[in-house]
């Protein structure tokens, strides 16, 4: 009980989740007198990251850094503008499309929001869109980041649940596209009511130029997915190949990536990867304590008391995940909840790949909601919009996100059909 109270108190005081997990584990051992557990702590820490699939995380982080520095991200946004910019509300569609392109690079909602808040929000305001709407659309569109591969949450879920990361990557494609299409429909409705501006139609020479320039950038996610789908390489191997391609394209095709940029790129990659790795290791310790105290079994019994069917279980899980996502970072929540909820989901006959997509969607939506939504605060800070105004402008997109989430929840074929059809 003391450990549990301390856990929530530390969270309320804003202590980083990794420190909370490690500290509460040590205090549990001290207060219960199980000092023999200290002998196993180093081995538990090591086991937390002793998995080949986790190598994909630093590789995909490196891909994102290389593509941002190498001018690839900029060209993807410019290409989106050429395709969608001339229709009414065109720049709003560009926002969604660019986020979908960036999702195939970064795999992180927070990283996408940071990039787009600095680039497209000021441009939308110049063309007559309200800053509130532009910021809200940027935050909402970032939800596709963890769905369209590559995806850090999918890698972590795959490791924790012991399921195919390649299948998870493929399963996220249709939900990611579905979110993009539904947000585009919402833009269409709002554009009629608010009479959004049109951008000038680009000349054919500009269209051809921007299309030609973006082809090497588009080749990177294409090669990743084709290679995985055809079984040429695993998701982890695809990350290394993508990093090599991103370096070659940025350095020798676009010539914006300089060798002097590499130390900073590698430093950012190491810091981000080390943060995730540390979180995984200490969460493994905390999960060990939960298992020792049979907490997962107690939670399972509680859920079984309220949910006697798969339909009710999924509804309850959606609610739990959304509430947790409001207070915890997506990766941290994923690491904490998967070991608890995954075995229960299997008892209800839920497809493990489908369940991974559901967890990711719920926790990503949580990033856009107060009181601790990371995406919400990043967008507010970088786009210079007050939180209350941002939340108000975000409401229509949140409603649409919930509609899509429940559609995916109760139509599992939207996630499982594609990899069953191609037989990964």
mmCIF file of N, CA and C in Angstrom, residues 121-187:
data_model
loop_
_atom_site.group_PDB
_atom_site.id
_atom_site.type_symbol
_atom_site.label_atom_id
_atom_site.label_comp_id
_atom_site.label_asym_id
_atom_site.label_seq_id
_atom_site.Cartn_x
_atom_site.Cartn_y
_atom_site.Cartn_z
ATOM 1 N N UNK A 121 1.888 25.775 -39.440
ATOM 2 C CA UNK A 121 0.943 26.635 -38.715
ATOM 3 C C UNK A 121 1.129 28.110 -39.082
ATOM 4 N N UNK A 122 2.356 28.651 -39.073
ATOM 5 C CA UNK A 122 2.520 30.053 -39.482
ATOM 6 C C UNK A 122 2.084 30.299 -40.924
ATOM 7 N N UNK A 123 2.343 29.324 -41.809
ATOM 8 C CA UNK A 123 1.955 29.479 -43.212
ATOM 9 C C UNK A 123 0.441 29.492 -43.366
ATOM 10 N N UNK A 124 -0.258 28.632 -42.612
ATOM 11 C CA UNK A 124 -1.722 28.617 -42.666
ATOM 12 C C UNK A 124 -2.294 29.942 -42.174
ATOM 13 N N UNK A 125 -1.701 30.492 -41.128
ATOM 14 C CA UNK A 125 -2.184 31.778 -40.615
ATOM 15 C C UNK A 125 -1.995 32.889 -41.655
ATOM 16 N N UNK A 126 -0.873 32.870 -42.375
ATOM 17 C CA UNK A 126 -0.627 33.862 -43.422
ATOM 18 C C UNK A 126 -1.704 33.811 -44.508
ATOM 19 N N UNK A 127 -2.196 32.606 -44.792
ATOM 20 C CA UNK A 127 -3.176 32.443 -45.867
ATOM 21 C C UNK A 127 -4.620 32.617 -45.394
ATOM 22 N N UNK A 128 -4.829 33.032 -44.142
ATOM 23 C CA UNK A 128 -6.173 33.371 -43.700
ATOM 24 C C UNK A 128 -6.847 32.394 -42.762
ATOM 25 N N UNK A 129 -6.180 31.310 -42.397
ATOM 26 C CA UNK A 129 -6.738 30.369 -41.426
ATOM 27 C C UNK A 129 -6.491 30.917 -40.019
ATOM 28 N N UNK A 130 -7.403 30.613 -39.106
ATOM 29 C CA UNK A 130 -7.164 31.031 -37.723
ATOM 30 C C UNK A 130 -6.049 30.177 -37.134
ATOM 31 N N UNK A 131 -5.241 30.775 -36.281
ATOM 32 C CA UNK A 131 -4.143 30.038 -35.656
ATOM 33 C C UNK A 131 -4.676 28.910 -34.778
ATOM 34 N N UNK A 132 -5.847 29.120 -34.174
ATOM 35 C CA UNK A 132 -6.446 28.070 -33.336
ATOM 36 C C UNK A 132 -6.745 26.826 -34.171
ATOM 37 N N UNK A 133 -7.393 27.036 -35.326
ATOM 38 C CA UNK A 133 -7.744 25.902 -36.187
ATOM 39 C C UNK A 133 -6.498 25.218 -36.717
ATOM 40 N N UNK A 134 -5.520 26.006 -37.189
ATOM 41 C CA UNK A 134 -4.303 25.429 -37.749
ATOM 42 C C UNK A 134 -3.564 24.591 -36.709
ATOM 43 N N UNK A 135 -3.504 25.087 -35.486
ATOM 44 C CA UNK A 135 -2.812 24.371 -34.412
ATOM 45 C C UNK A 135 -3.563 23.102 -34.032
ATOM 46 N N UNK A 136 -4.894 23.192 -33.936
ATOM 47 C CA UNK A 136 -5.701 22.026 -33.579
ATOM 48 C C UNK A 136 -5.588 20.933 -34.645
ATOM 49 N N UNK A 137 -5.610 21.341 -35.913
ATOM 50 C CA UNK A 137 -5.497 20.361 -37.006
ATOM 51 C C UNK A 137 -4.122 19.692 -36.973
ATOM 52 N N UNK A 138 -3.090 20.467 -36.672
ATOM 53 C CA UNK A 138 -1.737 19.910 -36.588
ATOM 54 C C UNK A 138 -1.645 18.872 -35.473
ATOM 55 N N UNK A 139 -2.221 19.198 -34.308
ATOM 56 C CA UNK A 139 -2.201 18.249 -33.186
ATOM 57 C C UNK A 139 -2.991 16.987 -33.518
ATOM 58 N N UNK A 140 -4.176 17.166 -34.114
ATOM 59 C CA UNK A 140 -5.028 16.014 -34.426
ATOM 60 C C UNK A 140 -4.386 15.109 -35.473
ATOM 61 N N UNK A 141 -3.786 15.719 -36.492
ATOM 62 C CA UNK A 141 -3.200 14.926 -37.578
ATOM 63 C C UNK A 141 -2.007 14.104 -37.118
ATOM 64 N N UNK A 142 -1.409 14.495 -36.013
ATOM 65 C CA UNK A 142 -0.241 13.764 -35.517
ATOM 66 C C UNK A 142 -0.605 12.366 -35.031
ATOM 67 N N UNK A 143 -1.898 12.088 -34.884
ATOM 68 C CA UNK A 143 -2.325 10.777 -34.391
ATOM 69 C C UNK A 143 -1.903 9.656 -35.335
ATOM 70 N N UNK A 144 -1.709 9.983 -36.620
ATOM 71 C CA UNK A 144 -1.311 8.939 -37.571
ATOM 72 C C UNK A 144 0.152 8.554 -37.402
ATOM 73 N N UNK A 145 0.926 9.377 -36.656
ATOM 74 C CA UNK A 145 2.351 9.113 -36.493
ATOM 75 C C UNK A 145 2.681 7.719 -35.992
ATOM 76 N N UNK A 146 2.069 7.283 -34.883
ATOM 77 C CA UNK A 146 2.387 5.953 -34.366
ATOM 78 C C UNK A 146 1.674 4.816 -35.103
ATOM 79 N N UNK A 147 0.834 5.121 -36.099
ATOM 80 C CA UNK A 147 0.082 4.081 -36.790
ATOM 81 C C UNK A 147 0.728 3.674 -38.109
ATOM 82 N N UNK A 148 1.085 4.659 -38.922
ATOM 83 C CA UNK A 148 1.718 4.359 -40.200
ATOM 84 C C UNK A 148 3.184 4.029 -39.938
ATOM 85 N N UNK A 149 3.650 2.867 -40.387
ATOM 86 C CA UNK A 149 5.013 2.435 -40.063
ATOM 87 C C UNK A 149 6.067 3.343 -40.699
ATOM 88 N N UNK A 150 7.257 3.441 -40.019
ATOM 89 C CA UNK A 150 7.654 2.743 -38.784
ATOM 90 C C UNK A 150 7.042 3.381 -37.549
ATOM 91 N N UNK A 151 6.919 2.603 -36.480
ATOM 92 C CA UNK A 151 6.238 3.087 -35.285
ATOM 93 C C UNK A 151 6.936 2.570 -34.035
ATOM 94 N N UNK A 152 7.401 3.491 -33.195
ATOM 95 C CA UNK A 152 8.052 3.084 -31.947
ATOM 96 C C UNK A 152 7.089 2.333 -31.021
ATOM 97 N N UNK A 153 5.831 2.794 -30.843
ATOM 98 C CA UNK A 153 4.911 2.026 -29.985
ATOM 99 C C UNK A 153 4.692 0.598 -30.474
ATOM 100 N N UNK A 154 4.628 0.395 -31.803
ATOM 101 C CA UNK A 154 4.452 -0.958 -32.324
ATOM 102 C C UNK A 154 5.666 -1.831 -32.006
ATOM 103 N N UNK A 155 6.861 -1.253 -32.100
ATOM 104 C CA UNK A 155 8.072 -2.019 -31.785
ATOM 105 C C UNK A 155 8.054 -2.446 -30.323
ATOM 106 N N UNK A 156 7.724 -1.513 -29.439
ATOM 107 C CA UNK A 156 7.707 -1.820 -27.999
ATOM 108 C C UNK A 156 6.609 -2.827 -27.681
ATOM 109 N N UNK A 157 5.419 -2.637 -28.256
ATOM 110 C CA UNK A 157 4.331 -3.596 -28.023
ATOM 111 C C UNK A 157 4.722 -4.979 -28.526
ATOM 112 N N UNK A 158 5.327 -5.030 -29.716
ATOM 113 C CA UNK A 158 5.727 -6.323 -30.281
ATOM 114 C C UNK A 158 6.702 -7.061 -29.382
ATOM 115 N N UNK A 159 7.632 -6.312 -28.792
ATOM 116 C CA UNK A 159 8.612 -6.927 -27.877
ATOM 117 C C UNK A 159 7.927 -7.409 -26.600
ATOM 118 N N UNK A 160 7.065 -6.562 -26.022
ATOM 119 C CA UNK A 160 6.407 -6.912 -24.763
ATOM 120 C C UNK A 160 5.426 -8.076 -24.925
ATOM 121 N N UNK A 161 4.708 -8.078 -26.051
ATOM 122 C CA UNK A 161 3.681 -9.102 -26.253
ATOM 123 C C UNK A 161 4.213 -10.318 -26.997
ATOM 124 N N UNK A 162 5.409 -10.218 -27.554
ATOM 125 C CA UNK A 162 5.981 -11.344 -28.279
ATOM 126 C C UNK A 162 5.284 -11.623 -29.594
ATOM 127 N N UNK A 163 4.837 -10.562 -30.284
ATOM 128 C CA UNK A 163 4.157 -10.737 -31.570
ATOM 129 C C UNK A 163 4.994 -10.106 -32.679
ATOM 130 N N UNK A 164 4.642 -10.403 -33.921
ATOM 131 C CA UNK A 164 5.401 -9.949 -35.082
ATOM 132 C C UNK A 164 5.322 -8.434 -35.250
ATOM 133 N N UNK A 165 6.472 -7.766 -35.229
ATOM 134 C CA UNK A 165 6.500 -6.323 -35.452
ATOM 135 C C UNK A 165 6.162 -6.004 -36.904
ATOM 136 N N UNK A 166 6.561 -6.869 -37.815
ATOM 137 C CA UNK A 166 6.223 -6.667 -39.231
ATOM 138 C C UNK A 166 4.714 -6.668 -39.429
ATOM 139 N N UNK A 167 4.010 -7.588 -38.772
ATOM 140 C CA UNK A 167 2.553 -7.622 -38.873
ATOM 141 C C UNK A 167 1.925 -6.370 -38.278
ATOM 142 N N UNK A 168 2.483 -5.899 -37.174
ATOM 143 C CA UNK A 168 1.977 -4.672 -36.549
ATOM 144 C C UNK A 168 2.160 -3.485 -37.495
ATOM 145 N N UNK A 169 3.317 -3.404 -38.134
ATOM 146 C CA UNK A 169 3.566 -2.324 -39.089
ATOM 147 C C UNK A 169 2.501 -2.327 -40.192
ATOM 148 N N UNK A 170 2.254 -3.507 -40.737
ATOM 149 C CA UNK A 170 1.275 -3.620 -41.827
ATOM 150 C C UNK A 170 -0.140 -3.332 -41.327
ATOM 151 N N UNK A 171 -0.453 -3.804 -40.113
ATOM 152 C CA UNK A 171 -1.804 -3.611 -39.564
ATOM 153 C C UNK A 171 -2.125 -2.151 -39.308
ATOM 154 N N UNK A 172 -1.109 -1.314 -39.118
ATOM 155 C CA UNK A 172 -1.360 0.099 -38.846
ATOM 156 C C UNK A 172 -1.648 0.934 -40.072
ATOM 157 N N UNK A 173 -1.416 0.387 -41.265
ATOM 158 C CA UNK A 173 -1.554 1.182 -42.493
ATOM 159 C C UNK A 173 -2.993 1.638 -42.706
ATOM 160 N N UNK A 174 -3.958 0.699 -42.709
ATOM 161 C CA UNK A 174 -5.355 1.047 -42.976
ATOM 162 C C UNK A 174 -5.921 1.993 -41.915
ATOM 163 N N UNK A 175 -5.731 1.735 -40.598
ATOM 164 C CA UNK A 175 -6.209 2.709 -39.610
ATOM 165 C C UNK A 175 -5.590 4.095 -39.790
ATOM 166 N N UNK A 176 -4.293 4.158 -40.121
ATOM 167 C CA UNK A 176 -3.652 5.453 -40.343
ATOM 168 C C UNK A 176 -4.276 6.212 -41.491
ATOM 169 N N UNK A 177 -4.524 5.501 -42.597
ATOM 170 C CA UNK A 177 -5.166 6.123 -43.758
ATOM 171 C C UNK A 177 -6.595 6.533 -43.419
ATOM 172 N N UNK A 178 -7.291 5.684 -42.647
ATOM 173 C CA UNK A 178 -8.677 5.972 -42.267
ATOM 174 C C UNK A 178 -8.769 7.259 -41.449
ATOM 175 N N UNK A 179 -7.844 7.442 -40.515
ATOM 176 C CA UNK A 179 -7.821 8.689 -39.747
ATOM 177 C C UNK A 179 -7.593 9.885 -40.675
ATOM 178 N N UNK A 180 -6.669 9.751 -41.616
ATOM 179 C CA UNK A 180 -6.387 10.836 -42.546
ATOM 180 C C UNK A 180 -7.599 11.206 -43.381
ATOM 181 N N UNK A 181 -8.293 10.196 -43.897
ATOM 182 C CA UNK A 181 -9.484 10.435 -44.728
ATOM 183 C C UNK A 181 -10.594 11.099 -43.912
ATOM 184 N N UNK A 182 -10.815 10.622 -42.699
ATOM 185 C CA UNK A 182 -11.876 11.184 -41.863
ATOM 186 C C UNK A 182 -11.570 12.624 -41.453
ATOM 187 N N UNK A 183 -10.318 12.923 -41.181
ATOM 188 C CA UNK A 183 -9.946 14.311 -40.877
ATOM 189 C C UNK A 183 -10.128 15.199 -42.110
ATOM 190 N N UNK A 184 -9.852 14.638 -43.290
ATOM 191 C CA UNK A 184 -10.071 15.395 -44.526
ATOM 192 C C UNK A 184 -11.566 15.707 -44.714
ATOM 193 N N UNK A 185 -12.432 14.752 -44.377
ATOM 194 C CA UNK A 185 -13.882 15.000 -44.455
ATOM 195 C C UNK A 185 -14.297 16.097 -43.487
ATOM 196 N N UNK A 186 -13.709 16.099 -42.298
ATOM 197 C CA UNK A 186 -14.006 17.142 -41.320
ATOM 198 C C UNK A 186 -13.551 18.507 -41.842
ATOM 199 N N UNK A 187 -12.395 18.547 -42.488
ATOM 200 C CA UNK A 187 -11.899 19.796 -43.077
ATOM 201 C C UNK A 187 -12.869 20.296 -44.144
#
